[in-house]
Short mmCIF file of C-alpha atoms in Angstrom, two decimals:
data_model
loop_
_atom_site.label_atom_id
_atom_site.label_comp_id
_atom_site.label_asym_id
_atom_site.label_seq_id
_atom_site.Cartn_x
_atom_site.Cartn_y
_atom_site.Cartn_z
CA LYS A 1 38.77 1.23 -199.06
CA GLN A 2 36.47 2.95 -201.35
CA GLU A 3 32.88 3.79 -199.97
CA VAL A 4 29.99 5.11 -201.97
CA THR A 5 26.91 6.75 -200.39
CA GLN A 6 23.86 7.86 -202.24
CA ILE A 7 21.35 10.21 -200.76
CA PRO A 8 18.47 10.24 -200.27
CA ALA A 9 17.55 6.56 -200.01
CA ALA A 10 14.22 7.27 -201.32
CA LEU A 11 12.37 10.01 -203.12
CA SER A 12 8.80 10.57 -204.18
CA VAL A 13 8.10 13.41 -206.66
CA PRO A 14 4.95 14.44 -208.76
CA GLU A 15 5.18 13.93 -212.38
CA GLY A 16 6.89 16.59 -214.35
CA GLU A 17 9.30 17.77 -211.61
CA ASN A 18 12.96 18.19 -212.10
CA LEU A 19 15.16 16.24 -209.59
CA VAL A 20 18.65 15.60 -208.51
CA LEU A 21 20.14 12.34 -207.17
CA ASN A 22 23.31 12.41 -205.22
CA CYS A 23 26.53 10.01 -205.11
CA SER A 24 29.49 10.61 -202.98
CA PHE A 25 32.74 8.53 -202.78
CA THR A 26 35.50 8.58 -200.35
CA ASP A 27 38.46 7.94 -202.78
CA SER A 28 39.06 10.29 -205.51
CA ALA A 29 41.37 8.17 -207.40
CA ILE A 30 38.77 6.76 -209.77
CA TYR A 31 38.80 5.85 -213.45
CA ASN A 32 35.08 6.24 -213.98
CA LEU A 33 31.61 6.66 -212.43
CA GLN A 34 28.60 5.00 -213.78
CA TRP A 35 24.90 5.47 -213.17
CA PHE A 36 22.35 2.64 -213.55
CA ARG A 37 18.82 2.00 -213.10
CA GLN A 38 17.35 -1.05 -211.61
CA ASP A 39 13.64 -2.23 -211.92
CA PRO A 40 12.30 -4.51 -209.03
CA GLY A 41 13.94 -8.02 -209.19
CA LYS A 42 15.78 -7.20 -212.48
CA GLY A 43 19.28 -6.55 -213.72
CA LEU A 44 20.83 -2.98 -214.07
CA THR A 45 20.58 -0.84 -217.16
CA SER A 46 23.47 1.53 -217.87
CA LEU A 47 22.39 5.19 -218.13
CA LEU A 48 25.63 7.22 -218.28
CA LEU A 49 29.32 6.66 -217.71
CA ILE A 50 31.67 9.62 -216.92
CA GLN A 51 35.41 8.90 -217.39
CA SER A 52 37.69 10.54 -214.76
CA SER A 53 38.82 13.16 -217.17
CA GLN A 54 35.38 14.30 -218.04
CA ARG A 55 32.93 16.71 -216.05
CA GLU A 56 29.58 15.56 -217.22
CA GLN A 57 27.65 13.47 -219.61
CA THR A 58 24.09 13.90 -221.06
CA SER A 59 21.60 11.46 -222.55
CA GLY A 60 18.11 12.72 -223.27
CA ARG A 61 16.45 14.05 -220.21
CA LEU A 62 19.36 12.84 -218.10
CA ASN A 63 22.56 14.86 -217.03
CA ALA A 64 25.39 13.36 -214.77
CA SER A 65 28.20 15.49 -213.47
CA LEU A 66 31.31 14.42 -211.72
CA ASP A 67 33.49 16.40 -209.35
CA LYS A 68 36.43 14.12 -208.45
CA SER A 69 38.00 16.68 -206.17
CA SER A 70 34.99 16.86 -203.83
CA GLY A 71 34.13 13.25 -204.30
CA ARG A 72 30.66 13.74 -205.65
CA SER A 73 28.35 13.01 -208.67
CA THR A 74 24.86 14.27 -209.31
CA LEU A 75 22.19 12.71 -211.53
CA TYR A 76 19.80 15.35 -212.95
CA ILE A 77 16.52 14.06 -214.36
CA ALA A 78 14.40 16.67 -216.15
CA ALA A 79 10.63 16.48 -216.45
CA SER A 80 10.27 13.32 -214.53
CA GLN A 81 7.77 10.61 -215.67
CA PRO A 82 6.10 7.67 -214.10
CA GLY A 83 8.37 5.44 -216.19
CA ASP A 84 11.25 6.84 -214.51
CA SER A 85 10.13 5.04 -211.22
CA ALA A 86 13.17 2.71 -210.39
CA THR A 87 16.17 2.44 -208.02
CA TYR A 88 19.03 4.56 -209.32
CA LEU A 89 22.62 3.17 -208.41
CA CYS A 90 26.07 4.86 -208.93
CA ALA A 91 29.18 2.92 -209.22
CA VAL A 92 32.90 3.88 -209.16
CA GLU A 93 35.94 2.05 -210.61
CA GLY A 94 38.96 2.88 -208.79
CA THR A 95 42.62 1.88 -208.92
CA ASN A 96 41.66 -1.69 -208.33
CA ALA A 97 41.09 -2.72 -211.85
CA GLY A 98 37.82 -4.25 -212.82
CA LYS A 99 36.26 -3.69 -209.40
CA SER A 100 33.36 -1.29 -209.16
CA THR A 101 31.95 -0.17 -205.89
CA PHE A 102 28.24 0.38 -205.82
CA GLY A 103 26.28 2.69 -203.62
CA ASP A 104 23.10 1.34 -202.04
CA GLY A 105 20.79 3.26 -204.52
CA THR A 106 18.03 5.84 -204.47
CA THR A 107 14.46 4.39 -205.06
CA LEU A 108 12.69 7.05 -207.00
CA THR A 109 8.89 7.09 -207.22
CA VAL A 110 7.24 9.43 -209.77
CA LYS A 111 3.58 9.82 -209.11
CA PRO A 112 1.10 10.50 -211.97
CA GLU B 1 21.86 -7.56 -231.00
CA ALA B 2 21.45 -9.91 -228.04
CA GLY B 3 22.12 -8.68 -224.53
CA VAL B 4 23.82 -10.48 -221.64
CA THR B 5 21.90 -13.81 -220.95
CA GLN B 6 21.93 -15.75 -217.74
CA SER B 7 20.76 -19.08 -216.75
CA PRO B 8 18.88 -20.36 -214.95
CA THR B 9 16.44 -17.57 -214.00
CA HIS B 10 15.71 -19.27 -210.72
CA LEU B 11 17.68 -22.06 -208.75
CA ILE B 12 16.62 -23.70 -205.51
CA LYS B 13 19.24 -25.55 -203.55
CA THR B 14 19.66 -26.91 -199.98
CA ARG B 15 22.60 -26.22 -197.54
CA GLY B 16 25.77 -27.91 -198.47
CA GLN B 17 24.90 -28.36 -202.21
CA GLN B 18 26.65 -26.80 -205.08
CA ALA B 19 25.18 -24.29 -207.47
CA THR B 20 26.34 -23.51 -211.02
CA LEU B 21 25.23 -20.13 -212.73
CA ARG B 22 25.87 -19.40 -216.37
CA CYS B 23 26.45 -16.17 -218.35
CA SER B 24 26.83 -15.31 -221.82
CA PRO B 25 28.20 -12.02 -222.59
CA ILE B 26 27.18 -9.61 -225.52
CA SER B 27 28.97 -10.72 -228.69
CA GLY B 28 32.41 -9.20 -228.92
CA HIS B 29 32.90 -8.47 -225.27
CA THR B 30 35.78 -10.26 -223.58
CA SER B 31 35.20 -9.21 -219.97
CA VAL B 32 32.62 -10.86 -217.58
CA TYR B 33 31.87 -9.58 -214.05
CA TRP B 34 29.87 -11.50 -211.40
CA TYR B 35 28.05 -9.64 -208.66
CA GLN B 36 25.98 -10.78 -205.64
CA GLN B 37 22.92 -8.66 -204.61
CA ALA B 38 21.67 -9.95 -201.41
CA LEU B 39 18.76 -8.40 -199.56
CA GLY B 40 19.93 -5.52 -197.42
CA LEU B 41 23.47 -5.71 -198.50
CA GLY B 42 23.73 -3.97 -201.93
CA LEU B 43 25.51 -5.01 -204.86
CA GLN B 44 28.95 -6.71 -204.12
CA PHE B 45 31.62 -7.36 -206.71
CA LEU B 46 32.52 -11.18 -206.77
CA LEU B 47 34.86 -11.76 -209.86
CA TRP B 48 36.15 -10.40 -212.97
CA TYR B 49 37.32 -12.47 -215.85
CA ASP B 50 39.01 -11.26 -219.16
CA GLU B 51 40.28 -13.10 -222.00
CA GLY B 52 39.91 -16.31 -220.12
CA GLU B 53 41.73 -15.29 -217.01
CA GLU B 54 40.50 -14.40 -213.60
CA ARG B 55 41.75 -10.83 -213.03
CA ASN B 56 40.27 -9.70 -209.88
CA ARG B 57 38.00 -10.90 -207.07
CA GLY B 58 36.17 -9.47 -204.29
CA ASN B 59 36.08 -10.23 -200.64
CA PHE B 60 34.31 -13.64 -200.84
CA PRO B 61 35.46 -17.05 -199.63
CA PRO B 62 37.22 -19.54 -202.05
CA ARG B 63 33.93 -21.61 -202.25
CA PHE B 64 32.92 -18.84 -204.72
CA SER B 65 34.84 -19.65 -207.96
CA GLY B 66 34.32 -19.59 -211.67
CA ARG B 67 35.80 -19.77 -215.22
CA GLN B 68 35.66 -18.14 -218.50
CA PHE B 69 35.48 -20.15 -221.52
CA PRO B 70 37.17 -19.75 -224.93
CA ASN B 71 33.95 -18.32 -226.36
CA TYR B 72 34.00 -15.67 -223.23
CA SER B 73 30.98 -17.09 -221.70
CA SER B 74 31.44 -17.78 -217.99
CA GLU B 75 30.17 -19.82 -215.04
CA LEU B 76 29.99 -19.13 -211.47
CA ASN B 77 30.27 -22.06 -208.94
CA VAL B 78 29.27 -21.79 -205.39
CA ASN B 79 30.23 -24.75 -203.26
CA ALA B 80 29.08 -25.81 -199.79
CA LEU B 81 26.07 -23.53 -200.06
CA GLU B 82 25.07 -21.53 -197.02
CA LEU B 83 21.71 -19.92 -196.11
CA GLU B 84 23.33 -16.54 -196.60
CA ASP B 85 24.22 -17.30 -200.20
CA SER B 86 20.58 -16.67 -201.22
CA ALA B 87 20.73 -13.63 -203.45
CA LEU B 88 20.30 -12.36 -206.85
CA TYR B 89 23.57 -13.00 -208.81
CA LEU B 90 24.15 -10.56 -211.58
CA CYS B 91 26.53 -10.86 -214.44
CA ALA B 92 27.85 -8.07 -216.72
CA SER B 93 30.04 -7.90 -219.77
CA SER B 94 31.96 -5.15 -221.30
CA LEU B 95 34.69 -4.71 -223.76
CA TRP B 96 37.57 -3.95 -221.47
CA ASP B 97 38.89 -0.48 -222.03
CA ARG B 98 40.39 1.01 -218.73
CA GLY B 99 38.11 3.68 -217.52
CA ALA B 100 35.92 3.63 -220.54
CA ASP B 101 34.13 0.36 -220.45
CA THR B 102 30.40 0.42 -219.82
CA GLN B 103 29.19 -2.65 -218.05
CA TYR B 104 26.08 -4.28 -219.53
CA PHE B 105 24.13 -6.39 -217.11
CA GLY B 106 22.01 -9.47 -217.53
CA PRO B 107 18.64 -10.11 -215.92
CA GLY B 108 20.20 -12.29 -212.96
CA THR B 109 19.87 -15.59 -211.40
CA ARG B 110 17.86 -15.82 -208.16
CA LEU B 111 19.36 -18.40 -206.09
CA THR B 112 17.61 -19.67 -202.95
CA VAL B 113 19.34 -21.74 -200.40
CA LEU B 114 16.97 -23.75 -198.09
#
């Protein structure tokens, strides 16, 4: 059974700092890993999707890497801004087609 | 382009009643996914529909069911509601492509069971 863990559960940083969020998964037989952000009480916004054959994806100030063999992914946020404050979730889709397993998320607070 | 829409935004029911939640995917998307986000339990996969068929379901009892219509919209039905069914129910859609399909989420339906 796939398990996804995100560390830390919460993170508070001053504006402008670069930061890294971590995601680990127990079964390396995955088809993709996706990073989302969720604002309080709202739906999820897709940030980046990394297919199993890829090592990283970039979008603006965000960079996500994937190391399947070690069961890890990191989301790097450069020059953080207060608007980045949200809960960040990672999800992996494994061999069970269509079923994504989510981590519990990291709640990020960026202080002005 | 319109995103994924869900209705209603909020739904209040009492124990034992039935709830029906609706989802309209992004135009052109054939897959719809349903998730439950209960307090303290994280996001749990419920159901996946593609091309009108149920393709996969998570570890939920049979009283959670749904369907997908010919226009790819979907509804989730929860029968015999229990207090622990109170949660945010999220719908997502994608253009199914094994390993490469980005899921786009709707704003959710907040179900409260009294």
